[in-house]
Coordinates of C-alpha atoms and ligand atoms in Angstrom, one line a residue:
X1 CA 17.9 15.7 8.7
X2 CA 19.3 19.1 10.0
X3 CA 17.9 20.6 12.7
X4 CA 16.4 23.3 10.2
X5 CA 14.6 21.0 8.3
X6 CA 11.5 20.9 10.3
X7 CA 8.0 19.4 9.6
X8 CA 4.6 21.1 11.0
X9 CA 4.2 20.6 14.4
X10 CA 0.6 18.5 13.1
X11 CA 2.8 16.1 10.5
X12 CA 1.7 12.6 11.0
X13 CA 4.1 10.2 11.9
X14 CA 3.7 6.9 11.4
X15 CA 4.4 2.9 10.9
X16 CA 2.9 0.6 8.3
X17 CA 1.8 -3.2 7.5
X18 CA -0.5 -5.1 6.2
X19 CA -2.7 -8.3 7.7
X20 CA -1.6 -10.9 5.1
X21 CA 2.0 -9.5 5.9
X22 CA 1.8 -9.9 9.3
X23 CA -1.4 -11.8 11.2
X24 CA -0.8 -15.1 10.8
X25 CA -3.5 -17.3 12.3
X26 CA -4.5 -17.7 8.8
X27 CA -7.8 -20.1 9.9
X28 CA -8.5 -18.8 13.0
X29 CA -12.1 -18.0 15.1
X30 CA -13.5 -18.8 11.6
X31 CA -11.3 -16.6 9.0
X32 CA -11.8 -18.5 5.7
X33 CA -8.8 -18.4 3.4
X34 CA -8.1 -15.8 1.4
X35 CA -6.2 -15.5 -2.4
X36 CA -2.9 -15.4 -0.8
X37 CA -3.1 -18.9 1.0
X38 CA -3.9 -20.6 -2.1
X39 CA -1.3 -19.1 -4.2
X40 CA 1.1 -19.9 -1.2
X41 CA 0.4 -23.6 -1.5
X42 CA 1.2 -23.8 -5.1
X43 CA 4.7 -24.6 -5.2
X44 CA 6.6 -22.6 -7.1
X45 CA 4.6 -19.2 -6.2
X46 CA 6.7 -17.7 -3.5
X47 CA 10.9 -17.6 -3.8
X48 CA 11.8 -19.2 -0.3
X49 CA 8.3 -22.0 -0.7
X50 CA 7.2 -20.1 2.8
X51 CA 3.2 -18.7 3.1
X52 CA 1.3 -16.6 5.4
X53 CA -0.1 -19.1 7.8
X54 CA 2.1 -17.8 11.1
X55 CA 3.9 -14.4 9.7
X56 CA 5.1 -12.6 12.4
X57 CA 2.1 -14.2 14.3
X58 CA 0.4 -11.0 15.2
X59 CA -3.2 -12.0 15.5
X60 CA -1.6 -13.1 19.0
X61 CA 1.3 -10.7 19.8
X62 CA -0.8 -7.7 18.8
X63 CA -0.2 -6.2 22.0
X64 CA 3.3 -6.3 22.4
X65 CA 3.6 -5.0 19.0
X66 CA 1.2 -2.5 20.0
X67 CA 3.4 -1.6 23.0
X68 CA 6.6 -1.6 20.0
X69 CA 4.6 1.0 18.0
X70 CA 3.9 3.3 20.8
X71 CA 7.9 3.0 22.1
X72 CA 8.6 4.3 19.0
X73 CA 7.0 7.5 19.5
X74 CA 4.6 7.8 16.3
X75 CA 1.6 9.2 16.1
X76 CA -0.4 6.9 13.9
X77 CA -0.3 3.3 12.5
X78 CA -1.7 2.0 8.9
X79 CA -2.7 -1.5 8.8
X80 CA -5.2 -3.2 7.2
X81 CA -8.5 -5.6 7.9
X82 CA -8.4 -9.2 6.4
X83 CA -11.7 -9.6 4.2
X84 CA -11.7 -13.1 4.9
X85 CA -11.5 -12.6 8.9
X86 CA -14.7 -10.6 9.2
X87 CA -16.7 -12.0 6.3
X88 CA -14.9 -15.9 5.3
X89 CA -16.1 -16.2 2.1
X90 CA -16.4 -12.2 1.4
X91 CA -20.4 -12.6 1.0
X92 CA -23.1 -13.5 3.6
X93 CA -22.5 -13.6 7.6
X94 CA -19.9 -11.5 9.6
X95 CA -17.7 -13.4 11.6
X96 CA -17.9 -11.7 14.6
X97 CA -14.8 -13.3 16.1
X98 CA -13.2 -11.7 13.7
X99 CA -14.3 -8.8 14.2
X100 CA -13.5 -8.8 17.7
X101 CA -9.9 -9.2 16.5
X102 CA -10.0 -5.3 15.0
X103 CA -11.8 -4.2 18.3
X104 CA -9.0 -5.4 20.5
X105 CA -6.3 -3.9 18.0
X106 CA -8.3 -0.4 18.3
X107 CA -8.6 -0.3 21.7
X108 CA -5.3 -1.6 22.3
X109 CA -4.3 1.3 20.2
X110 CA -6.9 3.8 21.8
X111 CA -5.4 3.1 25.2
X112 CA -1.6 4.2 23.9
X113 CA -2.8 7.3 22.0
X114 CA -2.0 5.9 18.5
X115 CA -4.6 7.4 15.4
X116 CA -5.2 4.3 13.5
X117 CA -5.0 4.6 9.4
X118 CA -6.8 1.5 8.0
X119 CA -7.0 -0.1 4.6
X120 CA -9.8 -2.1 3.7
X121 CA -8.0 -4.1 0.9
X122 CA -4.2 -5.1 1.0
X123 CA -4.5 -7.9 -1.6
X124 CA -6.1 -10.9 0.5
X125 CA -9.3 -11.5 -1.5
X126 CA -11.3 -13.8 0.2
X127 CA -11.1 -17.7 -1.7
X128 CA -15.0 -17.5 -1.8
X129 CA -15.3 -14.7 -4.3
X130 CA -12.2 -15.6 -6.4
X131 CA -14.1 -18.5 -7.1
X132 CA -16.8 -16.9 -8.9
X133 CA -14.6 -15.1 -10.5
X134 CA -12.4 -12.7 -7.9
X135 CA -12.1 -9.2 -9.6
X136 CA -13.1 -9.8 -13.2
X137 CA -16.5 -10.4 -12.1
X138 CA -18.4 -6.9 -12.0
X139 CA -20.5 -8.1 -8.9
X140 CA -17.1 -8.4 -6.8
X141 CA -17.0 -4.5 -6.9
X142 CA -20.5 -4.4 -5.0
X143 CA -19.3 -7.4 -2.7
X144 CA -16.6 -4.6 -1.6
X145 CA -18.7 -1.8 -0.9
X146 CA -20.9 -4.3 1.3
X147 CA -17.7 -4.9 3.5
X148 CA -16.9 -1.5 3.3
X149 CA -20.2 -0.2 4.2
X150 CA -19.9 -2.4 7.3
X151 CA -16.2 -1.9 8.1
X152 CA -17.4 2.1 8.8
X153 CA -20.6 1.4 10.4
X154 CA -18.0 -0.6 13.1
X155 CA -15.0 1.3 13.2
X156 CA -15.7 4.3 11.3
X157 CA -15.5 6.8 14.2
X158 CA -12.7 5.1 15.8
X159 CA -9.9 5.6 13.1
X160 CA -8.3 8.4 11.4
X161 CA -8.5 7.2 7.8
X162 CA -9.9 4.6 6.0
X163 CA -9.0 4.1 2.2
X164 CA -10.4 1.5 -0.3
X165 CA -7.5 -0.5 -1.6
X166 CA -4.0 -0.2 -1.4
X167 CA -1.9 0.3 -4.8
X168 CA -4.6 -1.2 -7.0
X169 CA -2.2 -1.3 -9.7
X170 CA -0.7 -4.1 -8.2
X171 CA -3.5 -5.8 -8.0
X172 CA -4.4 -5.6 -11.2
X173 CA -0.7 -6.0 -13.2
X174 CA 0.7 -8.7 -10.7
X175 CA -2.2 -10.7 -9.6
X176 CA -3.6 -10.4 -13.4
X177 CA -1.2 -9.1 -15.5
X178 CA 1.9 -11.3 -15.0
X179 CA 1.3 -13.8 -12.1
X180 CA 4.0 -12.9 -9.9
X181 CA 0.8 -12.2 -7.0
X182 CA -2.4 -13.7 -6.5
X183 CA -4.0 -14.7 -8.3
X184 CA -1.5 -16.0 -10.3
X185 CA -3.1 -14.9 -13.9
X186 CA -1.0 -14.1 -17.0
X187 CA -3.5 -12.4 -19.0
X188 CA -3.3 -8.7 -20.5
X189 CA -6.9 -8.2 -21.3
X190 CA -7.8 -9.7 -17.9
X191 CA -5.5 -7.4 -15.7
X192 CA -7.0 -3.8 -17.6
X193 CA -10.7 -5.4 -16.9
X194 CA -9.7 -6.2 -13.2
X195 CA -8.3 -2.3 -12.9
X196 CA -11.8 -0.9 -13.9
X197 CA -13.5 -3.1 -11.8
X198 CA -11.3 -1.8 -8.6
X199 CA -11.7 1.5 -9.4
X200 CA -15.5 0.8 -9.2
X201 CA -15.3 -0.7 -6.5
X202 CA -13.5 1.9 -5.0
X203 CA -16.5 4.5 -6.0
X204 CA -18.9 2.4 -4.7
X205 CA -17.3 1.7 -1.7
X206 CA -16.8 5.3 -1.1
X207 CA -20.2 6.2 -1.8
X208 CA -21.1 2.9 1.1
X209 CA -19.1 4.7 3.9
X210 CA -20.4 8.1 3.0
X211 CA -23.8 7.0 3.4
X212 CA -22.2 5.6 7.0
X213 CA -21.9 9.3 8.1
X214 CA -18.5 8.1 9.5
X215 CA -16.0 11.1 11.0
X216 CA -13.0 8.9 9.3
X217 CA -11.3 10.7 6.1
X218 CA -11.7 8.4 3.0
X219 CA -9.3 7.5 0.4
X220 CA -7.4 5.3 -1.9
X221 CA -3.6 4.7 -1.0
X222 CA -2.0 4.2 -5.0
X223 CA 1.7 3.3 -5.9
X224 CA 3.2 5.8 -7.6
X225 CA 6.8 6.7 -9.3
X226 CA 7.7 9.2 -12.2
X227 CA 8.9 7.5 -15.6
X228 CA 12.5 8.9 -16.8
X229 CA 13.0 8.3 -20.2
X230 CA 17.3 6.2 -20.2
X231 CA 18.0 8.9 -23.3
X232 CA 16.5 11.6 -25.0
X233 CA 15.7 9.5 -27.8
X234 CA 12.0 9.8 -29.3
X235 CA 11.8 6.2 -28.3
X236 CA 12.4 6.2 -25.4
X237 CA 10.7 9.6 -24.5
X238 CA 7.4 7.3 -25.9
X239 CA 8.1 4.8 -23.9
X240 CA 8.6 7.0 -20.6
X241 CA 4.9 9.1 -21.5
X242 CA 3.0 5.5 -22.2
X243 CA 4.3 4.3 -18.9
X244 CA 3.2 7.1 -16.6
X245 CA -0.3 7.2 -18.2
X246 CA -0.7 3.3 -18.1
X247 CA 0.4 3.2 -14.6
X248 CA -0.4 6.5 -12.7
X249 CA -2.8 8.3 -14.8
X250 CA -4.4 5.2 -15.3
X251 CA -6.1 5.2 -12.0
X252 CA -5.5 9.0 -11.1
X253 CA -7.6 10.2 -14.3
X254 CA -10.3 8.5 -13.2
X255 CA -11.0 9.3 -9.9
X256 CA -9.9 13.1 -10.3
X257 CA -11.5 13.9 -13.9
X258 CA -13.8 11.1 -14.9
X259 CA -11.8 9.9 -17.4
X260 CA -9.4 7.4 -18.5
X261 CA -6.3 8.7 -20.1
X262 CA -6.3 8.9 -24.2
X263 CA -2.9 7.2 -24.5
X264 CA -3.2 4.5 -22.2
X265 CA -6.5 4.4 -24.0
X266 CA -5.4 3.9 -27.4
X267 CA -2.3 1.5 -26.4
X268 CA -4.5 -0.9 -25.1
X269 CA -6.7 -1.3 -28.1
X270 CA -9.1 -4.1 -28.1
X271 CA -8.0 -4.9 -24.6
X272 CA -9.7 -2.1 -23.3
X273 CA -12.4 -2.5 -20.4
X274 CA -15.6 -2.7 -20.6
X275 CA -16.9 0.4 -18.5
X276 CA -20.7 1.0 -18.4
X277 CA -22.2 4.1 -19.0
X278 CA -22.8 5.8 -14.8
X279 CA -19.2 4.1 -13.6
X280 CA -16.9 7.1 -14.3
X281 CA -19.7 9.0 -12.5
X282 CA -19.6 6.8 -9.3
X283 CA -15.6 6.5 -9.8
X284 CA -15.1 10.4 -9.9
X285 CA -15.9 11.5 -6.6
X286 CA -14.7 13.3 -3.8
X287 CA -11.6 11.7 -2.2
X288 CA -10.8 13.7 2.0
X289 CA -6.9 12.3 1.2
X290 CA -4.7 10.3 -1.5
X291 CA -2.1 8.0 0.0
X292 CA 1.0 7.5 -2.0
X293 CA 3.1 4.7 -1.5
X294 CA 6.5 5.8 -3.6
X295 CA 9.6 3.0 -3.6
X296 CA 11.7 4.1 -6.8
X297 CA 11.5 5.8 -10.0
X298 CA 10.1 4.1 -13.3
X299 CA 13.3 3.8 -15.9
X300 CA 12.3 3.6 -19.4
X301 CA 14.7 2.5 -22.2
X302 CA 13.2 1.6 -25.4
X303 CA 16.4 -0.3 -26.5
X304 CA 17.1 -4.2 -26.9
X305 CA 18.5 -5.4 -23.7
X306 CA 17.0 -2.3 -22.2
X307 CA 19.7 0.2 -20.6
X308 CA 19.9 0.1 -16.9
X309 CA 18.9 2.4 -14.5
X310 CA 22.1 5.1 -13.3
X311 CA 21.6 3.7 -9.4
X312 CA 23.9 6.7 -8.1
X313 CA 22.6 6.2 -4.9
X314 CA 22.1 2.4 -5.1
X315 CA 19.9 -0.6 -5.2
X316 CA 17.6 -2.2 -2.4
X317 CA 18.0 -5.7 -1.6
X318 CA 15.0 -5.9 -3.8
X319 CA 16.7 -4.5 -6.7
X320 CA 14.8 -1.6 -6.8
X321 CA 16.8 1.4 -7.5
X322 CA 17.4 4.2 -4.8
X323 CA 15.7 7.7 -6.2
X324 CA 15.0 10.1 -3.6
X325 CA 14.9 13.0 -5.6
X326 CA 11.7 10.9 -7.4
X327 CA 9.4 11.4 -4.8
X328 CA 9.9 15.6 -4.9
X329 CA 9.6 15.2 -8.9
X330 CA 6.4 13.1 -8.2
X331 CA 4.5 15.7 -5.8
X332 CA 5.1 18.6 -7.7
X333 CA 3.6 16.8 -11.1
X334 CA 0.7 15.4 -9.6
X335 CA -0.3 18.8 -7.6
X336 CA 0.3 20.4 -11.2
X337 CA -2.1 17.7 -13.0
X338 CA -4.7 17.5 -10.4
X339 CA -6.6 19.1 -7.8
X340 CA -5.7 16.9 -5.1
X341 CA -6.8 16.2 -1.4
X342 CA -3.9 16.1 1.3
X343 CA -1.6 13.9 0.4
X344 CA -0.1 10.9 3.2
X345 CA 2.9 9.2 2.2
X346 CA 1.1 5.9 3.4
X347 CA 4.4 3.8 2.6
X348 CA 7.7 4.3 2.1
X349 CA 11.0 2.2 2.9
X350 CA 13.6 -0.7 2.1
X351 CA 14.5 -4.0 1.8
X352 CA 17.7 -4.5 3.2
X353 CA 19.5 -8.1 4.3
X354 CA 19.8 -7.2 8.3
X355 CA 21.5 -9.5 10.3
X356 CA 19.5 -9.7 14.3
X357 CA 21.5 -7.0 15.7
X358 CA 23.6 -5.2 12.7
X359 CA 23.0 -1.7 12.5
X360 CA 21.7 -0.8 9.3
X361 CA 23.0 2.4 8.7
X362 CA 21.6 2.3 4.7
X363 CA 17.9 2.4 5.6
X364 CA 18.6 5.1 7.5
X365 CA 20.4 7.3 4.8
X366 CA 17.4 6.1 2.5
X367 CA 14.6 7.5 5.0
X368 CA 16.3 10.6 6.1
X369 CA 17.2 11.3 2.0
X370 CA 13.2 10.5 1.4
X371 CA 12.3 12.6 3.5
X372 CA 14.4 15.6 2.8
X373 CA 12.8 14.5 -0.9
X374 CA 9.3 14.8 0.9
X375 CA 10.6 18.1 2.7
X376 CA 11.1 19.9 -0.5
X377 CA 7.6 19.0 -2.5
X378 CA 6.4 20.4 0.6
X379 CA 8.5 23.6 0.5
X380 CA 6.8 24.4 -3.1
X381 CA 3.9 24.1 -2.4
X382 CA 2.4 19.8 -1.8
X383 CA -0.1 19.4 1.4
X384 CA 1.6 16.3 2.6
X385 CA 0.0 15.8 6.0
X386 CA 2.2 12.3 7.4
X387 CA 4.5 9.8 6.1
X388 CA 4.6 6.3 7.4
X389 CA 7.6 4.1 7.4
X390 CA 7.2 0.2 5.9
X391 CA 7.8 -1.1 7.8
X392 CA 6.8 -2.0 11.2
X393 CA 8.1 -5.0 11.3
X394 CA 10.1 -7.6 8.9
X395 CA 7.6 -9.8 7.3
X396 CA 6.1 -12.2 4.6
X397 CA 7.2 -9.6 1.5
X398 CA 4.6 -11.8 -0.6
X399 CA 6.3 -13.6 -3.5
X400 CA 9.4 -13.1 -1.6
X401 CA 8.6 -14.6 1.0
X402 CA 10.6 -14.0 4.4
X403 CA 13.7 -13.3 2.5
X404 CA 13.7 -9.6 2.0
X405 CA 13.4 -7.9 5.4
X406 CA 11.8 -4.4 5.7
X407 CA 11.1 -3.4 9.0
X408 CA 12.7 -1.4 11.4
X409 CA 12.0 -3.5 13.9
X410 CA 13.7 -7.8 13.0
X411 CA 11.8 -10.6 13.5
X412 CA 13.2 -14.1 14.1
X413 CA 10.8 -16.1 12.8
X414 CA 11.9 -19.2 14.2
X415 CA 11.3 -17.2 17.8
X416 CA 9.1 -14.2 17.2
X417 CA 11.6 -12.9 19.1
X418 CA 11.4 -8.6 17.9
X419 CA 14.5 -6.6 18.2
X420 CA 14.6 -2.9 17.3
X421 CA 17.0 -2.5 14.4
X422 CA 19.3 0.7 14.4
X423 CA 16.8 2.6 12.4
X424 CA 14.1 2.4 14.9
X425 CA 15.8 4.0 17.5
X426 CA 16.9 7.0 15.0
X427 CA 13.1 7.2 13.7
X428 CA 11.8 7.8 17.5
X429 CA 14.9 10.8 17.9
X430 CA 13.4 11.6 14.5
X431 CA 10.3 12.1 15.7
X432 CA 11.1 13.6 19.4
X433 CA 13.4 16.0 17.5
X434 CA 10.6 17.2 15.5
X435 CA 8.1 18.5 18.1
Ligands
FCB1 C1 4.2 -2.4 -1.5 C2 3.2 -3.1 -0.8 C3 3.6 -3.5 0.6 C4 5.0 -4.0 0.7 C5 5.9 -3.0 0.0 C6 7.4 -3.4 0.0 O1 4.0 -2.5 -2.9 O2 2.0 -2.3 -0.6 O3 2.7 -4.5 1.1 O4 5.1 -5.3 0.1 O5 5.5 -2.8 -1.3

């Protein structure tokens, strides 16, 4: 970043994680399991056979990870609350040890000055509803709005931002679609029902936490790329248009016009959800921000093996390719399709194999080129209020495991031993230099 380049003196900056990714203490002061922990035990499930049960151990360590978010010099932190820690079996009683948890996280946070962003659901369904049926049963949407309601009533005028779920997409085509997440269904139909029911969920859950009166802004955080057609070829220029509307349309249409888009539509035929008559009503409501977690670009070649993406500025250690330029291409089209709320970028990072102690010089080129990327959306025009870097902290990067390592700060697992990584220290200069 050049001096030049400079953000509003009110940008948001900020760290992110996620419970499953990071808590630990899977069983603890009466959390039941959640989704996650059984898919971990299923051998096979997860590359390195590793699961969630310690992480990086942050149920316990919370404050000295607090203390390593405020050394960095952010202004906010976006985590999220384990359904199955406050409610085990995501009906019925709260466990208020569980709560307590998210009290002493707050506070903690209170007392060093850090807003907290906070999601209600980062994939860790609790066991107990999965078994009667997880998110293809309708009545799991209303379970959520339940835990919502009473997630604000708690905590909704202690945090900055609270949003619904986090990259429902996910949820849906992973978890339902192809069985790489929890809950480990391959099933086309399935995964399209389970995306209606989400975005229900998310309109009823909305609805729950405006009743609350809470001063918290409300959202839904989405993942989010732009599809580039390999050629100019008809096919693949198909191929690129189906994609966007299956993926971002599919859940942005909804919530900003009520309606699901007529491509997507028609591609999924028979498979398409069920949707009752007053759900695009409750679905299409007023969102106060839209987080948008953006990783790379969406490459669409129609031909057989399908041509690679260019990769002019490289590949993650996850494979994904590295497409700054994406993220500018992605603000300007969605502030031209919609009439959108302020936009957080609520995750944004890489997977890279640090060694304890390497510098790793290529996360830093790929957060200073994102947000140059971020800088020039926001030159024509975007309302991007924050960006927060994923992540915090290496941790359990779900069917991954512990192999691919994100943060900016490494953990040894075998130690819990945390050690800034070179891109830490530059995100605090960053930061300072940006006031
Ligand atoms: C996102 C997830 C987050 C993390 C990053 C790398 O899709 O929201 O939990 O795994 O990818």
């Amino acid at each position: 970043m050049t001096q030049s380049t400079h953000f509003p003196a009110d940008f948001t900056w900020g760290v992110a994680t996620s419970a499953f990714q990071i808590e630990g203490a899977w069983a603890t002061d009466g959390k039941g399991p959640s989704i996650w922990d059984t898919f971990c035990s299923k051998p096979g499930n997860i590359k390195d056979a590793s699961d969630g049960t310690v992480a990086c151990d942050h149920y316990h360590r919370y404050r000295e990870d607090v203390g390593l978010i405020a050394s960095l010099g952010v202004d906010a932190y976006r985590f999220s609350i384990a359904w199955a820690r406050v409610q085990p079996t995501g009906k019925g009683a709260w466990n208020e040890a569980g709560f307590a948890f998210y009290d002493r996280l707050l506070s903690e946070l209170e007392a060093k000055n850090i807003k907290a962003h906070v999601t209600l659901y980062h994939w860790d369904l609790p066991q107990g509803l999965q078994d009667d049926g997880g998110w293809l049963n309708r009545d799991t949407a209303h379970r959520f709005a339940d835990y919502a309601a009473e997630v604000a009533r708690r905590f909704g005028n202690r945090v900055a931002t609270i949003a619904t779920h986090n990259e429902p997409w996910c949820t849906a085509n992973l978890g339902y679609g192809n069985a790489q997440f929890a809950p480990g269904v391959a099933n086309a139909k399935q995964a399209i029902q389970v995306s209606h029911h989400l975005l229900l969920s998310h309109g009823l859950a909305m609805s729950a936490m405006r009743a609350a009166k809470v001063s918290a802004a409300l959202g839904i955080v989405l993942n989010q790329w732009t599809a580039d057609p390999a050629t100019d070829s008809q096919a693949d220029r198909d191929m690129a248009e189906l994609e966007y509307a299956r993926s971002v349309q599919w859940f942005m249409d909804p919530i900003f016009k009520g309606r699901y888009p007529e491509l997507a539509l028609r591609a999924h035929g028979a498979d398409a959800p069920v949707v009752h008559d007053s759900d695009m009503g409750i679905i299409c409501q007023r969102i106060d921000f839209l987080g948008c977690n953006y990783y790379f670009r969406s490459w669409c070649s129609a031909a057989n093996p399908p041509l690679p993406a260019p990769g002019k500025h490289g590949f993650t250690d996850m494979g994904w390719e590295i497409y700054p330029q994406g993220l500018t291409e992605l603000l300007l089209k969605l502030n031209a399709e919609y009439d959108l709320p302020p936009i957080y970028i609520t995750e944004n990072g890489m997977a890279n194999p640090d060694e304890a102690g390497a510098p790793d010089h290529a996360r830093i080129a790929f957060v200073r080129s994102h947000l140059e990327a971020l800088q020039s959306a926001m030159q024509a025009g975007v309302n991007v209020q924050g960006y927060f870097l994923w992540s915090l902290l290496d941790n359990f990067e779900w069917n991954s495991g512990y192999a691919k390592r994100f943060g900016i700060i490494h953990v040894d697992y075998a130690t819990q031993q945390r050690t800034p990584k070179e891109s830490a220290h530059w995100y605090r200069e960053l930061i300072t230099s940006q006031r």
